[in-house]
Coordinates of C-alpha atoms in Angstrom, one line a residue:
M1 CA -2.9 -22.0 -16.0
T2 CA 0.8 -23.0 -15.4
G3 CA 3.0 -19.9 -15.7
E4 CA 0.4 -17.6 -16.0
A5 CA 0.2 -15.5 -12.9
Q6 CA 1.7 -12.2 -12.5
I7 CA 2.0 -12.4 -8.8
G8 CA 1.5 -14.8 -5.9
V9 CA 0.4 -14.7 -2.3
T10 CA 1.1 -17.1 0.2
G11 CA -0.6 -16.9 3.3
L12 CA -4.2 -16.1 3.3
A13 CA -5.1 -14.8 6.6
V14 CA -7.0 -11.6 6.7
M15 CA -4.1 -9.3 5.5
G16 CA -3.0 -11.9 2.8
R17 CA -6.6 -12.4 1.5
N18 CA -7.3 -8.9 1.1
L19 CA -4.0 -8.1 -0.5
A20 CA -4.8 -10.8 -3.0
R21 CA -8.0 -9.4 -3.6
N22 CA -6.5 -6.0 -4.2
F23 CA -4.1 -7.4 -6.9
A24 CA -7.0 -9.2 -8.6
R25 CA -9.3 -6.1 -8.6
H26 CA -6.5 -4.2 -10.2
G27 CA -6.3 -6.7 -13.2
Y28 CA -3.3 -9.0 -12.1
R29 CA -3.6 -12.7 -12.5
V30 CA -2.8 -13.8 -8.8
A31 CA -1.8 -17.3 -7.8
L32 CA -2.8 -18.4 -4.3
H33 CA -1.4 -20.6 -1.7
N34 CA -2.2 -21.4 2.0
R35 CA -0.9 -24.3 4.1
S36 CA -4.6 -24.8 4.8
V37 CA -6.1 -25.3 1.4
E38 CA -9.5 -24.5 2.8
R39 CA -8.6 -20.8 3.0
T40 CA -7.6 -20.9 -0.5
R41 CA -10.9 -22.3 -1.5
S42 CA -13.0 -20.1 0.5
L43 CA -11.2 -17.0 -1.0
V44 CA -12.1 -17.9 -4.7
A45 CA -15.6 -19.2 -3.7
E46 CA -16.5 -15.9 -2.0
H47 CA -14.4 -13.4 -4.1
G48 CA -13.8 -15.2 -7.2
D49 CA -15.5 -12.7 -9.5
E50 CA -13.3 -9.9 -8.5
G51 CA -10.6 -10.9 -10.8
T52 CA -8.6 -13.9 -11.8
F53 CA -7.2 -16.1 -9.1
I54 CA -5.1 -19.3 -9.7
P55 CA -5.7 -21.4 -6.7
T56 CA -2.9 -24.0 -5.7
E57 CA -2.6 -26.5 -3.2
T58 CA 1.0 -27.2 -3.0
M59 CA 4.1 -24.8 -2.8
S60 CA 5.6 -26.5 -5.9
E61 CA 2.2 -26.0 -7.7
F62 CA 2.1 -22.4 -6.6
V63 CA 5.6 -21.8 -7.8
A64 CA 4.7 -23.3 -11.3
A65 CA 1.7 -21.1 -11.6
L66 CA 3.9 -18.0 -11.8
A67 CA 5.3 -16.3 -15.0
R68 CA 9.1 -15.8 -15.0
P69 CA 10.5 -13.9 -13.3
R70 CA 8.5 -15.1 -10.4
T71 CA 7.2 -12.6 -7.8
V72 CA 5.9 -14.0 -4.6
V73 CA 4.4 -12.2 -1.7
I74 CA 4.6 -13.9 1.6
M75 CA 2.1 -12.8 4.3
V76 CA 2.5 -15.2 7.2
K77 CA 3.6 -14.5 11.1
A78 CA 7.0 -12.7 11.5
G79 CA 9.9 -14.8 12.6
V80 CA 10.2 -18.5 12.4
P81 CA 7.1 -19.0 10.1
T82 CA 8.4 -16.6 7.5
D83 CA 12.1 -18.3 7.5
A84 CA 10.2 -21.6 7.1
V85 CA 8.2 -20.5 4.0
I86 CA 11.4 -18.7 2.5
D87 CA 13.3 -21.9 2.9
E88 CA 10.5 -23.9 1.1
L89 CA 10.4 -21.4 -1.6
T90 CA 13.9 -20.8 -2.4
G91 CA 14.3 -24.4 -3.3
L92 CA 11.8 -23.9 -6.2
L93 CA 12.8 -20.4 -7.3
E94 CA 15.5 -19.6 -9.9
P95 CA 17.9 -16.5 -10.1
G96 CA 16.1 -13.6 -10.9
D97 CA 12.9 -14.3 -9.1
I98 CA 11.6 -12.0 -6.5
V99 CA 10.5 -12.9 -2.9
V100 CA 8.5 -10.1 -1.0
D101 CA 7.8 -10.3 2.8
A102 CA 5.2 -8.1 3.4
G103 CA 4.6 -9.0 7.1
N104 CA 5.9 -6.9 10.0
S105 CA 9.3 -8.6 10.1
H106 CA 12.2 -7.0 12.1
F107 CA 14.4 -5.1 10.0
A108 CA 17.5 -7.0 11.0
D109 CA 15.7 -10.4 10.1
T110 CA 15.1 -8.8 6.6
R111 CA 18.7 -7.8 6.3
R112 CA 20.1 -11.3 7.0
R113 CA 17.3 -12.7 4.5
E114 CA 18.2 -10.4 1.8
A115 CA 21.8 -11.3 2.1
S116 CA 21.1 -14.9 1.9
L117 CA 18.8 -14.7 -1.0
R118 CA 21.1 -12.4 -2.8
E119 CA 23.9 -15.1 -2.7
R120 CA 21.5 -17.4 -4.6
G121 CA 20.6 -14.8 -7.3
L122 CA 17.2 -14.2 -5.7
H123 CA 15.7 -10.7 -4.7
F124 CA 14.5 -10.3 -1.5
V125 CA 12.1 -7.4 -0.7
G126 CA 11.3 -6.5 2.9
S127 CA 8.1 -4.3 2.5
G128 CA 6.1 -2.4 5.2
V129 CA 2.3 -2.6 4.5
S130 CA 0.3 -0.3 6.6
G131 CA -3.4 0.4 6.7
G132 CA -4.7 -2.7 8.3
E133 CA -7.1 -5.1 6.8
E134 CA -9.1 -2.3 5.0
G135 CA -5.9 -0.8 3.6
A136 CA -4.6 -4.0 2.4
L137 CA -7.9 -4.4 0.3
L138 CA -8.7 -0.7 -0.7
G139 CA -5.2 0.9 -0.8
P140 CA -2.4 0.7 1.7
S141 CA 0.8 2.7 2.0
I142 CA 3.4 0.5 0.9
M143 CA 7.1 0.7 2.1
P144 CA 9.2 -1.5 -0.2
G145 CA 13.1 -2.1 0.5
G146 CA 15.2 -4.3 -1.6
S147 CA 17.2 -3.8 -4.6
V148 CA 16.6 -1.1 -7.4
E149 CA 16.4 -3.9 -10.0
S150 CA 13.6 -5.7 -8.1
Y151 CA 11.6 -2.4 -7.8
R152 CA 11.6 -2.0 -11.6
T153 CA 9.5 -5.1 -11.7
L154 CA 7.7 -5.0 -8.5
G155 CA 7.2 -1.0 -8.0
P156 CA 4.5 -0.6 -10.8
I157 CA 2.2 -3.3 -9.3
L158 CA 2.7 -2.0 -5.8
E159 CA 2.2 1.6 -6.7
D160 CA -1.1 0.4 -8.6
I161 CA -2.6 -1.1 -5.6
S162 CA -1.5 1.4 -3.1
A163 CA -3.5 4.3 -1.8
K164 CA -3.4 7.6 -3.8
V165 CA -3.3 11.2 -2.4
D166 CA -3.6 14.0 -5.1
G167 CA -2.9 11.4 -7.7
V168 CA 0.4 10.5 -6.2
P169 CA 0.8 6.8 -5.1
C170 CA 1.5 5.8 -1.5
C171 CA 4.4 3.8 -2.4
V172 CA 7.9 4.3 -2.8
H173 CA 11.3 2.3 -3.0
V174 CA 12.6 3.1 0.3
G175 CA 16.2 1.8 0.1
P176 CA 18.3 -1.3 0.3
D177 CA 17.7 -4.6 2.2
G178 CA 15.9 -3.9 5.5
A179 CA 15.2 -0.2 4.8
G180 CA 11.4 -0.8 4.0
H181 CA 10.9 -2.9 7.1
F182 CA 12.8 -0.3 9.2
V183 CA 10.7 2.4 8.1
K184 CA 7.4 0.6 8.8
M185 CA 8.8 -0.1 12.2
V186 CA 9.4 3.4 13.0
H187 CA 5.8 4.1 11.5
N188 CA 4.4 1.8 14.1
G189 CA 6.5 3.6 16.8
I190 CA 4.9 6.9 15.8
E191 CA 1.5 5.1 15.8
Y192 CA 1.9 4.3 19.3
A193 CA 3.0 7.8 20.5
D194 CA 0.0 9.2 18.6
M195 CA -2.4 6.9 20.1
Q196 CA -1.0 7.5 23.7
L197 CA -1.4 11.1 23.0
I198 CA -4.9 11.0 22.0
A199 CA -5.6 8.8 24.9
E200 CA -4.3 11.2 27.4
A201 CA -6.0 14.0 25.8
Y202 CA -9.4 12.0 26.2
D203 CA -8.4 11.3 29.8
L204 CA -7.9 15.1 30.4
L205 CA -11.0 16.2 28.7
R206 CA -13.0 13.7 30.8
A207 CA -11.4 14.6 34.2
G208 CA -11.6 18.4 33.5
L209 CA -14.8 18.6 31.9
G210 CA -17.1 15.6 33.5
A211 CA -18.3 15.1 30.0
S212 CA -19.7 12.0 28.6
A213 CA -17.6 9.8 26.2
A214 CA -20.0 10.9 23.4
E215 CA -19.4 14.6 24.2
I216 CA -16.0 14.1 24.2
G217 CA -16.5 12.3 20.5
D218 CA -18.0 15.5 19.4
I219 CA -14.9 17.5 20.6
F220 CA -12.7 15.0 18.6
S221 CA -14.9 15.4 15.5
E222 CA -14.7 19.1 15.7
W223 CA -10.7 18.6 15.8
N224 CA -10.8 16.4 12.8
A225 CA -12.1 19.2 10.9
G226 CA -9.0 21.3 11.6
E227 CA -5.4 20.8 11.5
L228 CA -5.4 17.9 13.6
E229 CA -7.3 15.9 10.8
S230 CA -6.2 12.3 10.8
Y231 CA -7.3 8.8 10.7
L232 CA -6.6 8.3 14.5
I233 CA -8.6 11.2 15.6
E234 CA -11.5 10.4 13.1
I235 CA -11.9 6.7 14.6
T236 CA -11.3 8.0 18.3
A237 CA -14.5 10.0 17.6
E238 CA -16.2 7.0 16.3
V239 CA -15.2 4.9 19.3
L240 CA -16.3 7.5 21.7
H241 CA -19.8 7.9 20.1
H242 CA -20.3 4.0 20.3
T243 CA -22.9 2.5 22.8
D244 CA -22.3 -1.1 24.1
A245 CA -25.2 -3.0 22.9
V246 CA -25.4 -5.4 26.0
T247 CA -24.9 -2.8 28.8
G248 CA -26.2 0.4 27.1
Q249 CA -23.1 2.2 28.5
A250 CA -20.4 4.1 26.5
F251 CA -18.5 1.4 24.7
V252 CA -15.1 2.8 25.9
D253 CA -16.3 2.4 29.5
V254 CA -16.7 -1.4 29.1
V255 CA -13.2 -2.0 27.6
L256 CA -10.9 -3.3 29.9
D257 CA -8.0 -0.6 30.6
Q258 CA -5.2 -2.8 29.6
A259 CA -3.6 -2.1 26.0
E260 CA -1.9 -4.8 24.6
Q261 CA 1.1 -4.7 21.8
K262 CA 2.6 -6.9 19.2
G263 CA 6.1 -5.6 19.6
T264 CA 6.8 -3.0 16.9
G265 CA 7.0 -0.3 19.4
R266 CA 9.2 -2.0 21.6
W267 CA 11.3 -2.7 18.5
T268 CA 11.4 1.0 17.6
V269 CA 12.6 1.9 21.3
Q270 CA 15.3 -0.8 21.1
S271 CA 16.7 0.4 17.9
A272 CA 16.6 4.0 18.9
L273 CA 18.7 3.0 21.9
D274 CA 21.1 1.4 19.6
L275 CA 21.2 4.2 17.3
G276 CA 21.4 6.9 20.4
V277 CA 18.4 8.6 19.1
P278 CA 15.9 10.0 22.0
V279 CA 12.3 8.8 21.0
T280 CA 11.1 9.8 24.3
G281 CA 7.1 10.1 23.2
I282 CA 7.3 6.6 21.5
A283 CA 9.1 5.1 24.6
E284 CA 6.7 6.4 27.1
A285 CA 3.9 5.3 24.9
T286 CA 5.1 1.8 24.8
F287 CA 5.9 1.8 28.8
A288 CA 2.3 3.2 29.1
R289 CA 0.9 0.2 27.4
A290 CA 3.2 -2.1 29.7
I291 CA 2.0 -0.2 32.9
S292 CA -1.7 -0.7 31.8
G293 CA -1.1 -4.5 31.7
G294 CA 0.8 -4.4 34.9
V295 CA -2.1 -5.9 36.7
T296 CA -0.3 -7.0 40.0
Q297 CA 1.6 -3.7 40.7
R298 CA -1.6 -1.5 39.9
S299 CA -3.9 -3.7 42.1
A300 CA -1.2 -3.5 44.9
A301 CA -0.8 0.3 44.6
R302 CA -4.4 1.3 44.1
G303 CA -5.8 2.7 47.3
V304 CA -2.2 2.7 48.9
L305 CA -0.1 5.3 47.3
P306 CA -1.1 8.8 48.4
A307 CA -2.2 11.2 45.6
D308 CA -2.1 14.6 47.3
A309 CA -3.7 15.9 44.4
T310 CA -6.5 18.7 43.6
P311 CA -9.0 18.1 41.0
L312 CA -8.6 20.0 37.6
E313 CA -10.6 23.2 37.9
V314 CA -12.0 24.3 34.7
T315 CA -13.6 27.9 34.7
D316 CA -13.7 28.4 31.0
R317 CA -14.6 25.1 29.0
A318 CA -13.7 26.4 25.5
A319 CA -10.4 27.6 26.7
F320 CA -9.4 24.3 28.4
I321 CA -10.5 22.3 25.2
E322 CA -8.3 24.6 23.2
D323 CA -5.4 24.2 25.6
V324 CA -5.5 20.2 25.3
R325 CA -6.0 20.5 21.4
Q326 CA -2.6 22.7 21.4
A327 CA -0.9 20.5 23.7
L328 CA -1.9 17.6 21.7
Y329 CA -0.8 19.2 18.5
A330 CA 2.5 20.2 19.7
S331 CA 3.3 16.6 21.3
K332 CA 2.1 14.9 18.2
V333 CA 4.7 17.2 16.4
V334 CA 7.5 16.0 18.7
A335 CA 6.7 12.3 18.1
Y336 CA 6.8 12.7 14.5
A337 CA 10.0 14.8 14.6
Q338 CA 11.6 12.0 16.7
G339 CA 10.5 9.3 14.4
F340 CA 11.9 11.0 11.5
D341 CA 15.2 11.7 13.3
Q342 CA 15.3 7.8 14.0
I343 CA 14.7 7.1 10.2
A344 CA 17.6 9.7 9.5
A345 CA 20.0 7.9 11.9
G346 CA 19.1 4.3 10.5
S347 CA 19.4 5.5 7.2
E348 CA 23.0 7.1 8.0
T349 CA 24.1 4.0 10.0
Y350 CA 22.8 1.2 7.5
G351 CA 23.8 3.3 4.3
W352 CA 19.9 3.4 3.0
N353 CA 19.9 7.2 1.6
I354 CA 16.2 7.2 2.7
D355 CA 14.5 10.0 1.6
R356 CA 12.2 11.6 4.6
G357 CA 10.1 13.8 2.4
A358 CA 9.2 10.7 0.5
M359 CA 8.3 8.8 3.5
A360 CA 5.9 11.9 4.6
T361 CA 4.4 11.6 1.0
I362 CA 3.5 7.8 1.2
W363 CA 2.2 8.1 4.8
R364 CA -0.5 10.8 3.7
G365 CA -3.0 8.0 2.7
G366 CA -3.6 4.5 3.4
C367 CA -1.6 4.1 6.4
I368 CA -2.8 4.4 10.2
I369 CA -1.0 7.6 10.9
R370 CA -2.3 9.3 7.8
A371 CA -2.8 13.0 8.7
R372 CA -3.2 16.4 7.1
F373 CA -0.1 17.7 8.9
L374 CA 1.9 15.0 6.9
N375 CA 1.8 17.6 4.1
R376 CA 3.8 20.2 6.2
I377 CA 6.4 17.7 6.9
R378 CA 6.9 16.9 3.3
E379 CA 7.1 20.5 2.5
A380 CA 9.6 21.0 5.5
F381 CA 12.0 18.3 4.0
D382 CA 11.4 19.6 0.4
R383 CA 12.7 22.9 2.0
D384 CA 15.7 21.2 3.5
G385 CA 16.5 17.6 3.2
A386 CA 19.3 17.7 5.5
L387 CA 16.9 19.2 8.3
P388 CA 18.3 18.3 11.6
T389 CA 15.0 18.2 13.3
L390 CA 11.4 19.1 12.1
L391 CA 11.1 21.3 15.3
V392 CA 13.3 23.9 13.6
D393 CA 11.5 24.1 10.2
P394 CA 9.7 27.6 10.5
A395 CA 6.3 26.1 10.0
F396 CA 6.6 23.9 12.9
T397 CA 8.6 26.4 15.1
D398 CA 5.3 28.6 14.6
V399 CA 3.3 25.8 15.6
L400 CA 5.2 25.2 18.9
R401 CA 5.4 28.9 19.6
A402 CA 1.8 29.1 19.3
G403 CA 0.9 26.2 21.6
V404 CA 3.7 26.0 24.2
A405 CA 2.0 28.1 26.8
A406 CA -1.1 25.7 26.7
W407 CA 1.2 22.7 26.5
R408 CA 2.7 23.9 29.9
R409 CA -0.8 24.7 31.6
V410 CA -1.9 21.1 30.5
V411 CA 1.2 19.3 31.8
A412 CA 1.3 21.2 35.1
G413 CA -2.6 20.8 35.6
A414 CA -2.4 17.2 35.0
A415 CA 0.5 16.7 37.5
R416 CA -1.4 18.7 40.2
A417 CA -4.4 16.8 39.6
G418 CA -2.6 13.5 39.5
I419 CA -3.5 12.4 36.1
P420 CA -0.6 10.6 34.2
V421 CA 0.2 12.1 31.0
P422 CA 3.9 10.5 30.2
A423 CA 3.7 11.1 26.4
F424 CA 2.5 14.9 26.8
G425 CA 5.0 15.4 29.8
S426 CA 8.1 13.6 27.9
S427 CA 7.2 15.3 24.8
L428 CA 7.6 18.9 26.7
S429 CA 10.6 17.9 28.5
Y430 CA 12.1 16.8 25.2
Y431 CA 11.2 20.4 23.6
D432 CA 12.8 21.9 26.5
A433 CA 16.0 20.0 26.5
L434 CA 16.5 20.8 22.8
R435 CA 16.1 24.5 23.5
A436 CA 18.1 24.7 26.7
E437 CA 21.4 26.8 26.8
R438 CA 22.8 24.3 28.9
L439 CA 21.8 20.8 30.3
P440 CA 22.8 19.1 33.7
A441 CA 24.6 16.5 31.6
A442 CA 27.7 18.6 32.7
L443 CA 27.3 17.0 36.2
I444 CA 26.7 13.5 34.9
Q445 CA 30.0 13.6 33.0
A446 CA 31.6 14.8 35.8
Q447 CA 30.4 11.8 38.1
R448 CA 31.5 9.4 35.4
D449 CA 34.9 10.8 35.2
F450 CA 34.9 10.5 39.3
F451 CA 34.0 6.9 39.5
G452 CA 35.0 5.5 36.5
A453 CA 37.8 7.9 34.8
H454 CA 35.7 8.3 31.7
T455 CA 37.1 11.8 31.0
Y456 CA 35.1 14.9 30.1
R457 CA 35.6 17.9 27.8
R458 CA 35.8 21.4 28.7
T459 CA 33.9 24.6 27.4
D460 CA 37.1 26.7 27.3
R461 CA 39.5 24.5 25.2
P462 CA 39.7 21.5 22.9
G463 CA 40.7 18.0 24.2
S464 CA 39.6 15.3 26.6
F465 CA 40.5 15.5 30.4
H466 CA 40.6 13.6 33.5
T467 CA 40.9 14.6 37.3
E468 CA 42.7 12.8 39.9
W469 CA 39.6 12.5 42.3
S470 CA 41.1 10.0 44.6
G471 CA 44.4 12.1 44.7
D472 CA 45.1 15.7 44.4
R473 CA 42.5 16.3 42.3
T474 CA 45.0 17.8 39.3
E475 CA 43.6 17.8 36.0
S476 CA 45.6 16.1 33.2
E477 CA 44.7 15.7 29.5
A478 CA 43.8 12.4 28.4

């Protein structure tokens, strides 16, 4: 079987295993490799009837099984393990071969690796793959970066195995070097915000209605039939309807309230800070997970810090539910708008020329943040590819206009009741900051000039100025 495989997968944990099966199910001959040979054998034993698998035991045997130009997909843990596999592979590959990192690598690592392999004549593709283990098997959203030349070979294969919406593959060439992994990072950041917003909505509904988890699950099921339709709303309803087999309680009530994270949300916030993009919803969602895991601080504060709060008073159940729904939708729009702003900033900074409308298109299926309103986002960028923010697109301005009063009632009510809504609140503050005629940043800049002579600009004439604060307070042009 030497040289017959059309694509190879090394790293056969759950994601790699399912991706290899997806390739095989679509008729591709797939070479398999894993550091532990037993995983390779078990995949063939359990799923060998799904297509043509070519199992190998060593990396050299694996490479030899691939037809030229060779295409290798790496599915191992990000960081040092990925570098180790790349180092082992590159000594066996030839110019023109393609190496695909389909894990959650940091885009800066991808840029470094792409430049290094390019010097050896190899194509390195950092590709985001979203959809979890089910998506990897049944059709994920795929975000490949790398060279245009590599996509000519790789693109048709990835488009073939990706999710499809209205017959359109959820896969597109994102841009050079680290563009694919950058977009996947931002996708995950938006995912953090979306999940936090949903959790805050659940918390508000439970506090305001005194309803059971299952009853709130019914509300989320209803929401999923409307403009909030999305994968995350759908699975939220399922989780809330689930009963714990051991205790008979609502499953959500027996899960420890400490949310973990693998780091992509943190990377998104760090990158946004570097780019100067305010992704406040994503940041608050990331910090909310950190607070949930702050056991020492939470234990010390519980029962000690005064609340001076009043319970939520709900006199109209239907109206309250609708307020929370509208606040959730408005906050969700802000989170996605901020994410797309970050993509635009990254694209400009690194010279990637990313099509934001195309990103909305490929996120409509397969990925975790897939949602009905991504069609609206795609349409917005179709109308204006240079849109400064989604919030000023007429369709989204209408959404915000319809929901802003409810949004304010929800955030204010939560504050009075002592219910933390960091993502709802920060999203509303961001909205208000954008629409403000004037911000208190003028005072901050004056302070900076006072203590550090950082200068300031004036509203009435061009140029930069400095005031002699410690002297006679005369002003001079800097």
